Coordinates of C-alpha atoms in Angstrom, one line a residue:
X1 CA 105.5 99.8 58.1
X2 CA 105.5 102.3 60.7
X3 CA 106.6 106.0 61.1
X4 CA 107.5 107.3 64.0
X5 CA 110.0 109.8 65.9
X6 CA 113.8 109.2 65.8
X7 CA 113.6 110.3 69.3
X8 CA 111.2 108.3 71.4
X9 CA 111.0 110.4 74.1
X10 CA 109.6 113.1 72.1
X11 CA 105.4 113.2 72.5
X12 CA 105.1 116.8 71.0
X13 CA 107.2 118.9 69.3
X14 CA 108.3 122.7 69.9
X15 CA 108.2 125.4 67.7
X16 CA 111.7 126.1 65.9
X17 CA 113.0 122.1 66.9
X18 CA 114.6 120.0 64.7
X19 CA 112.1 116.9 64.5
X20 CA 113.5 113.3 62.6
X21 CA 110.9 111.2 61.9
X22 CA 111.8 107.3 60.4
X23 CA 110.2 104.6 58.5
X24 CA 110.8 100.9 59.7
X25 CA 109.8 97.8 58.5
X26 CA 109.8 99.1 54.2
X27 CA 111.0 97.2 51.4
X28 CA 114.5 98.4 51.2
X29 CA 114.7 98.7 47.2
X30 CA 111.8 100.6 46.6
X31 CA 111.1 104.2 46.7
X32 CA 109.9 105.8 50.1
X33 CA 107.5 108.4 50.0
X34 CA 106.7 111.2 53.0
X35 CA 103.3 111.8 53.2
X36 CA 101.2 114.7 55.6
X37 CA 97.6 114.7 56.5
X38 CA 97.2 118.3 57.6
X39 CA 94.7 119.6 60.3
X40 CA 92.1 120.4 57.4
X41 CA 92.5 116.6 56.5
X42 CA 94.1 117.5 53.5
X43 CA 96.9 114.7 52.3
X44 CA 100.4 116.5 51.0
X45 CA 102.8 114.9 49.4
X46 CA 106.5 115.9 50.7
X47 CA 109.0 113.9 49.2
X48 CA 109.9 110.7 47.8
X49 CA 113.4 108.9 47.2
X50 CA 115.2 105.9 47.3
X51 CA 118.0 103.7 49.4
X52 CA 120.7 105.2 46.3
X53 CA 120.4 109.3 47.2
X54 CA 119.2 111.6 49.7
X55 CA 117.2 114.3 48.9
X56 CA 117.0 117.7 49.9
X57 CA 115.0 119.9 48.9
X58 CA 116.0 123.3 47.5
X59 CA 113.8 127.1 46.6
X60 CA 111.6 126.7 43.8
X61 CA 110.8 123.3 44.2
X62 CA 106.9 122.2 45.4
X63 CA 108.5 121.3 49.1
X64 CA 109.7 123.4 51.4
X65 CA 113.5 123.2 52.0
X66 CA 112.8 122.9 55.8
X67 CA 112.6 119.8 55.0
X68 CA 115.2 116.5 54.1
X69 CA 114.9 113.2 53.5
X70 CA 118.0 110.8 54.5
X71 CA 118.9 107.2 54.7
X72 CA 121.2 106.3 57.8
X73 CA 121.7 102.6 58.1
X74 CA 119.2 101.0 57.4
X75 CA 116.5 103.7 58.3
X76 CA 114.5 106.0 56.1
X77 CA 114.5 109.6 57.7
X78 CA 112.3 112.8 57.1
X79 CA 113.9 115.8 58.6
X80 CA 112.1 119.1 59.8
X81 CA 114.6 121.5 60.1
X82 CA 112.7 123.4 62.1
X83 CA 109.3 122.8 63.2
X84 CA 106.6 125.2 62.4
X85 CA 102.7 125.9 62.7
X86 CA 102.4 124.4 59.0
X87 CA 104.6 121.5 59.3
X88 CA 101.7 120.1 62.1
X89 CA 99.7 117.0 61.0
X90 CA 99.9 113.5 60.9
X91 CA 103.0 111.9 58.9
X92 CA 103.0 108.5 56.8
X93 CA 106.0 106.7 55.2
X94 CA 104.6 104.7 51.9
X95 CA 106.3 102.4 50.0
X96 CA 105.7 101.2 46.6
X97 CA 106.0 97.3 46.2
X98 CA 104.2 96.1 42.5
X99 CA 101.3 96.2 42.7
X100 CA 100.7 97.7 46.0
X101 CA 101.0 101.1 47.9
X102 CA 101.5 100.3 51.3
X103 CA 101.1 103.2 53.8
X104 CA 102.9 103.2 57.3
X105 CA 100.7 104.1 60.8
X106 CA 100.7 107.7 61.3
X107 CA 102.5 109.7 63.4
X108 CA 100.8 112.8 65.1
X109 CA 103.2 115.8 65.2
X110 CA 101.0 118.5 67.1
X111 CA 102.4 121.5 69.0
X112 CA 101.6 120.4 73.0
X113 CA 98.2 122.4 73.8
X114 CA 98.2 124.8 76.4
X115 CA 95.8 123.7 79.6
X116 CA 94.5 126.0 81.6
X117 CA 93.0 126.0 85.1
X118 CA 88.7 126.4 85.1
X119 CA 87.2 129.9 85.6
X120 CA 85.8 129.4 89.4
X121 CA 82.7 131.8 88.3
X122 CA 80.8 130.1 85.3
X123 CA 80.6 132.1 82.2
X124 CA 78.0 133.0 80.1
X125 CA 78.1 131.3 76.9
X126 CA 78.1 133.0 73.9
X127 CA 78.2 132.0 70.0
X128 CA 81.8 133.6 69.5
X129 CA 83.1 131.4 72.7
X130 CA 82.4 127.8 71.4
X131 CA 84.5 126.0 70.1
X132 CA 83.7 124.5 66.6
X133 CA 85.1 120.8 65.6
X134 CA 87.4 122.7 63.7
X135 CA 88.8 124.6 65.9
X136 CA 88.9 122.1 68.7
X137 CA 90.6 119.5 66.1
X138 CA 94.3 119.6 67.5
X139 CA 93.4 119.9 70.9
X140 CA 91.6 115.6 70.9
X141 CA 94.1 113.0 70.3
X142 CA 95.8 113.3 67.2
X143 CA 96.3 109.6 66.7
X144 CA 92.7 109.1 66.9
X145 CA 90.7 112.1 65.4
X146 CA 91.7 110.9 62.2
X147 CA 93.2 107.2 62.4
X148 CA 91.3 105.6 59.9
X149 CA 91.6 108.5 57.1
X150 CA 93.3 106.7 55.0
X151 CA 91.2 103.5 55.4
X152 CA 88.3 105.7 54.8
X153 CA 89.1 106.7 51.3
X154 CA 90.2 102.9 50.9
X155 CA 86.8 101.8 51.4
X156 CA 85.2 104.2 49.6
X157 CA 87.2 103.3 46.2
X158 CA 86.4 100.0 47.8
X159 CA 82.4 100.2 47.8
X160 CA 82.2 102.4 44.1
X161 CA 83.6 99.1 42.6
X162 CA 81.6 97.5 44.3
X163 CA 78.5 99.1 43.7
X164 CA 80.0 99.7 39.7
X165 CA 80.3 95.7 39.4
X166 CA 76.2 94.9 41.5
X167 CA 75.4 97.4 38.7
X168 CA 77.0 95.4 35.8
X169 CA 76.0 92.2 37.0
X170 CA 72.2 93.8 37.2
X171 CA 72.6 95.0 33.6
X172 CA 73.3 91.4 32.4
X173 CA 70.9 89.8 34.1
X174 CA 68.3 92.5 32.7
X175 CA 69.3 91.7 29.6
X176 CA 69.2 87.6 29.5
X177 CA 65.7 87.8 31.3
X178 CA 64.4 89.8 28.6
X179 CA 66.1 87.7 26.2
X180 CA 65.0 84.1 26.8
X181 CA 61.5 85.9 27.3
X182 CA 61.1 86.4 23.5
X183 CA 59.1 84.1 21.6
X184 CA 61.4 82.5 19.4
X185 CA 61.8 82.2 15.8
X186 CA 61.8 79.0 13.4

């Protein structure tokens, strides 16, 4: 799966744009499910729908109705009406197919950062003028900071059921050594 801009030729987006992202490559009679990893690398859920209605999302619902999710052919579309501060992050298509959740690769969607030219006379440094991780999280390569999120969690869930099952196994083995060790009985 992969999600990515409708328009190719877009690498940032601007403040107030509309911005279509689409899914490729899902199982087509499945639900689709919009997914943001935020800045904080928080995961929000946006939407979810399938191939037999669109969605968009209205007041008093849990998404913002900025937002719209479309099928047009045979694409899955997320649409930011217009782009804001909050909408920045990383977006994932997922798709549901038994007994699997299947994420897409993320798509960065980060306001462009400002560069500007180096002071000629070097600065003292001060506490209040260095930039913390936080801070400075936008301004690295979106794509990268926090590419393997997702796979991250994945192997944690991975390695407790792990560790759960070593622990198990550990148990029984406790047990039948301590068992065949008593004298037995006639």
């Amino acid at each position: 799966m992969e999600a990515r801009f409708l328009n190719t030729n877009i690498k940032h987006p601007i403040e107030g744009q509309r911005l279509e992202l689409e899914c490729l490559h899902y199982e087509r009679n499945r639900p689709i499910f919009w997914i943001r990893l935020n800045k904080s690398g928080n995961l929000h859920f946006i939407v979810s729908s399938t191939h037999s209605y669109s969605t968009t999302l209205q007041e008093g619902e849990k998404t913002s109705p900025n937002l719209e999710a479309l099928w047009r052919g045979n694409t899955y579309r997320l649409v930011v009406k217009s782009f804001r501060a909050q909408d920045q992050g990383i977006y994932f298509c997922s798709n549901y197919i038994n007994p699997v959740l299947h994420f897409s690769s993320g798509q960065p969607a980060f306001f462009p950062v400002a560069t500007t030219a180096a002071p000629t006379t070097p600065a003292a440094t001060t506490p209040s003028s260095q930039a913390t991780k936080k801070d400075n999280w936008h301004s690295r390569d979106p794509g990268t900071s926090n590419k393997n999120t997702l796979n991250s969690i994945c192997e944690v869930f991975l390695w407790v059921r792990v560790a759960g099952t070593c622990l198990l196994l550990l148990t029984a083995i406790t047990i039948t050594i301590t068992h065949c060790q008593r004298p037995s009985s006639l």
